[in-house]
Structure formats: structure tokens, C-alpha cells
mmCIF file of C-alpha atoms in Angstrom:
data_model
loop_
_atom_site.group_PDB
_atom_site.id
_atom_site.type_symbol
_atom_site.label_atom_id
_atom_site.label_comp_id
_atom_site.label_asym_id
_atom_site.label_seq_id
_atom_site.Cartn_x
_atom_site.Cartn_y
_atom_site.Cartn_z
ATOM 1 C CA UNK H 27 48.657 -31.685 197.914
ATOM 2 C CA UNK H 28 48.231 -30.474 194.425
ATOM 3 C CA UNK H 29 44.893 -28.815 193.628
ATOM 4 C CA UNK H 30 43.907 -28.460 189.957
ATOM 5 C CA UNK H 31 43.439 -24.798 188.770
ATOM 6 C CA UNK H 32 41.312 -25.751 185.790
ATOM 7 C CA UNK H 33 38.391 -28.171 185.854
ATOM 8 C CA UNK H 34 38.594 -31.620 184.038
ATOM 9 C CA UNK H 35 37.251 -31.414 180.478
ATOM 10 C CA UNK H 36 35.006 -34.366 179.945
ATOM 11 C CA UNK H 37 33.048 -33.456 177.105
ATOM 12 C CA UNK H 38 34.603 -36.076 174.740
ATOM 13 C CA UNK H 39 36.647 -39.267 174.761
ATOM 14 C CA UNK H 40 39.808 -37.517 173.652
ATOM 15 C CA UNK H 41 39.725 -35.286 176.929
ATOM 16 C CA UNK H 42 39.343 -38.339 178.895
ATOM 17 C CA UNK H 43 42.198 -40.196 177.237
ATOM 18 C CA UNK H 44 44.401 -36.998 177.514
ATOM 19 C CA UNK H 45 43.528 -37.038 181.395
ATOM 20 C CA UNK H 46 44.496 -40.684 181.890
ATOM 21 C CA UNK H 47 47.714 -40.272 179.754
ATOM 22 C CA UNK H 48 48.693 -36.864 181.208
ATOM 23 C CA UNK H 49 52.294 -37.371 182.605
ATOM 24 C CA UNK H 50 55.520 -37.608 181.010
ATOM 25 C CA UNK H 51 56.290 -41.242 182.180
ATOM 26 C CA UNK H 52 52.905 -42.839 182.195
ATOM 27 C CA UNK H 53 52.859 -44.394 178.620
ATOM 28 C CA UNK H 54 56.434 -45.868 179.517
ATOM 29 C CA UNK H 55 55.282 -47.069 182.913
ATOM 30 C CA UNK H 56 52.162 -48.792 181.240
ATOM 31 C CA UNK H 57 54.425 -50.385 178.507
ATOM 32 C CA UNK H 58 57.052 -51.568 180.971
ATOM 33 C CA UNK H 59 54.452 -53.271 183.212
ATOM 34 C CA UNK H 60 53.065 -54.852 180.151
ATOM 35 C CA UNK H 61 56.429 -56.325 179.352
ATOM 36 C CA UNK H 62 56.461 -57.848 182.809
ATOM 37 C CA UNK H 63 58.593 -55.338 184.833
ATOM 38 C CA UNK H 64 56.302 -55.189 188.095
ATOM 39 C CA UNK H 65 58.542 -53.743 190.871
ATOM 40 C CA UNK H 66 59.043 -50.101 191.617
ATOM 41 C CA UNK H 67 62.826 -50.334 191.767
ATOM 42 C CA UNK H 68 62.987 -52.161 188.466
ATOM 43 C CA UNK H 69 60.598 -49.439 186.859
ATOM 44 C CA UNK H 70 62.880 -46.807 188.086
ATOM 45 C CA UNK H 71 65.934 -48.396 186.790
ATOM 46 C CA UNK H 72 64.266 -48.642 183.273
ATOM 47 C CA UNK H 73 63.661 -44.764 183.578
ATOM 48 C CA UNK H 74 66.576 -43.415 185.299
ATOM 49 C CA UNK H 75 65.926 -39.645 184.325
ATOM 50 C CA UNK H 76 62.714 -39.744 186.109
ATOM 51 C CA UNK H 77 62.709 -39.124 189.912
ATOM 52 C CA UNK H 78 61.297 -41.966 192.073
ATOM 53 C CA UNK H 79 58.898 -39.711 193.546
ATOM 54 C CA UNK H 80 57.469 -38.503 190.236
ATOM 55 C CA UNK H 81 57.190 -42.446 188.994
ATOM 56 C CA UNK H 82 55.481 -43.207 192.407
ATOM 57 C CA UNK H 83 52.921 -40.179 191.922
ATOM 58 C CA UNK H 84 52.308 -41.438 188.338
ATOM 59 C CA UNK H 85 51.981 -45.141 189.459
ATOM 60 C CA UNK H 86 49.500 -43.934 192.014
ATOM 61 C CA UNK H 87 47.388 -41.899 189.506
ATOM 62 C CA UNK H 88 47.400 -44.925 187.145
ATOM 63 C CA UNK H 89 46.267 -47.224 189.974
ATOM 64 C CA UNK H 90 43.489 -44.603 191.184
ATOM 65 C CA UNK H 91 42.339 -44.479 187.406
ATOM 66 C CA UNK H 92 41.891 -48.323 187.241
ATOM 67 C CA UNK H 93 44.684 -48.793 184.586
ATOM 68 C CA UNK H 94 47.049 -50.709 187.013
ATOM 69 C CA UNK H 95 46.593 -52.626 190.115
ATOM 70 C CA UNK H 96 48.965 -52.380 192.974
ATOM 71 C CA UNK H 97 49.710 -55.421 195.320
ATOM 72 C CA UNK H 98 51.434 -55.050 198.532
ATOM 73 C CA UNK H 99 52.801 -58.209 200.034
ATOM 74 C CA UNK H 100 52.716 -58.492 203.838
ATOM 75 C CA UNK H 101 56.509 -59.164 204.484
ATOM 76 C CA UNK H 102 59.688 -57.523 205.657
ATOM 77 C CA UNK H 103 60.997 -55.712 203.730
ATOM 78 C CA UNK H 104 57.933 -54.574 202.092
ATOM 79 C CA UNK H 105 57.293 -55.947 198.594
ATOM 80 C CA UNK H 106 55.229 -54.071 196.010
ATOM 81 C CA UNK H 107 54.181 -55.148 192.475
ATOM 82 C CA UNK H 108 52.024 -53.520 189.777
ATOM 83 C CA UNK H 109 50.237 -55.139 187.043
ATOM 84 C CA UNK H 110 47.788 -53.959 184.132
ATOM 85 C CA UNK H 111 44.171 -54.267 184.744
ATOM 86 C CA UNK H 112 41.731 -55.381 181.882
ATOM 87 C CA UNK H 113 41.256 -51.465 181.408
ATOM 88 C CA UNK H 114 44.874 -50.997 181.325
ATOM 89 C CA UNK H 115 45.385 -53.731 178.760
ATOM 90 C CA UNK H 116 43.110 -51.996 176.393
ATOM 91 C CA UNK H 117 45.653 -49.257 175.963
ATOM 92 C CA UNK H 118 48.388 -51.589 174.747
ATOM 93 C CA UNK H 119 46.990 -51.609 170.915
ATOM 94 C CA UNK H 120 46.881 -47.508 171.404
ATOM 95 C CA UNK H 121 50.385 -47.441 172.483
ATOM 96 C CA UNK H 122 51.779 -49.909 169.784
ATOM 97 C CA UNK H 123 49.879 -47.821 167.021
ATOM 98 C CA UNK H 124 51.220 -44.628 168.616
ATOM 99 C CA UNK H 125 54.889 -46.074 168.507
ATOM 100 C CA UNK H 126 54.546 -47.360 164.991
ATOM 101 C CA UNK H 127 53.494 -43.982 163.865
ATOM 102 C CA UNK H 128 56.695 -42.476 165.343
ATOM 103 C CA UNK H 129 58.933 -45.148 163.639
ATOM 104 C CA UNK H 130 56.818 -44.508 160.308
ATOM 105 C CA UNK H 131 57.583 -40.638 160.570
ATOM 106 C CA UNK H 132 61.086 -40.888 162.014
ATOM 107 C CA UNK H 133 62.887 -39.464 159.040
ATOM 108 C CA UNK H 134 60.772 -36.536 159.108
ATOM 109 C CA UNK H 135 60.388 -35.903 162.898
ATOM 110 C CA UNK H 136 63.846 -37.047 164.199
ATOM 111 C CA UNK H 137 65.858 -34.136 162.618
ATOM 112 C CA UNK H 138 63.597 -31.493 164.095
ATOM 113 C CA UNK H 139 64.192 -32.728 167.683
ATOM 114 C CA UNK H 140 67.890 -33.434 167.251
ATOM 115 C CA UNK H 141 68.183 -29.862 166.289
ATOM 116 C CA UNK H 142 66.735 -28.693 169.355
ATOM 117 C CA UNK H 143 68.991 -27.695 172.304
ATOM 118 C CA UNK H 144 69.199 -30.283 175.049
ATOM 119 C CA UNK H 145 67.757 -33.050 173.039
ATOM 120 C CA UNK H 146 69.606 -36.279 172.772
ATOM 121 C CA UNK H 147 69.060 -39.508 171.051
ATOM 122 C CA UNK H 148 69.161 -42.457 173.390
#
């Protein structure tokens, strides 16, 4: 099990936000769940570059933080679904504004990343 080397910084709201969003795929997971993708397999198909284990870890973290809820259905084969909690839904406007910022500054930022080794436009 992973053990943190540095303590969590809690002195301001920005640090709390960064702790929740810390993870490459968390914003994508939240957005996909908001758009109605609820099953782990569907989420993985939407983000094929992420390992299933990593997505499962980040889904567990989001559930532990109260951002999403996980429902396990008592059936064979097992069925799991995720949905946003009311707390998770409050992140949607933040994600929308962040995405709009990226679009608004695409002409400036995109050339910087396209020139980097290994960066591709999808």
C-alpha cells in the first residue's frame, strides 16, 4: 500500500482542491460519469491509454473523498456503477470553466505542446 512521504497541506482551499484532483485521469473520470458513463469497462474504453488498475485506484479515491458513489449490484456476473454525489456535481462548473480556458487559449498553448517530444493531438 502506498504511504505518503509528505503530509497533506490543508491550510487553504486550493490545497484541498489539488488533493482531490491529484491524478491524471480524475477530471476525465468525473466528466465521463457526469455525461452518463457509469460502468468501469465503459470508462476504460473511453480512456484506453490509462491502465484499468490506475482507473480503479482513482475511482476508489474519488469514492473515498465523497466525489462519486459506487453501487455494487448483487448479481452474477458482478455489476458496478458509479455516479456523482452532490459534492461531485459541484465540480462540474469548475471543469467547464477550466475546459473553456483551454479552448480560449488554444492558439497560444497548443503549439507549445505540439512541439514537445511524444505529445500528440488526439
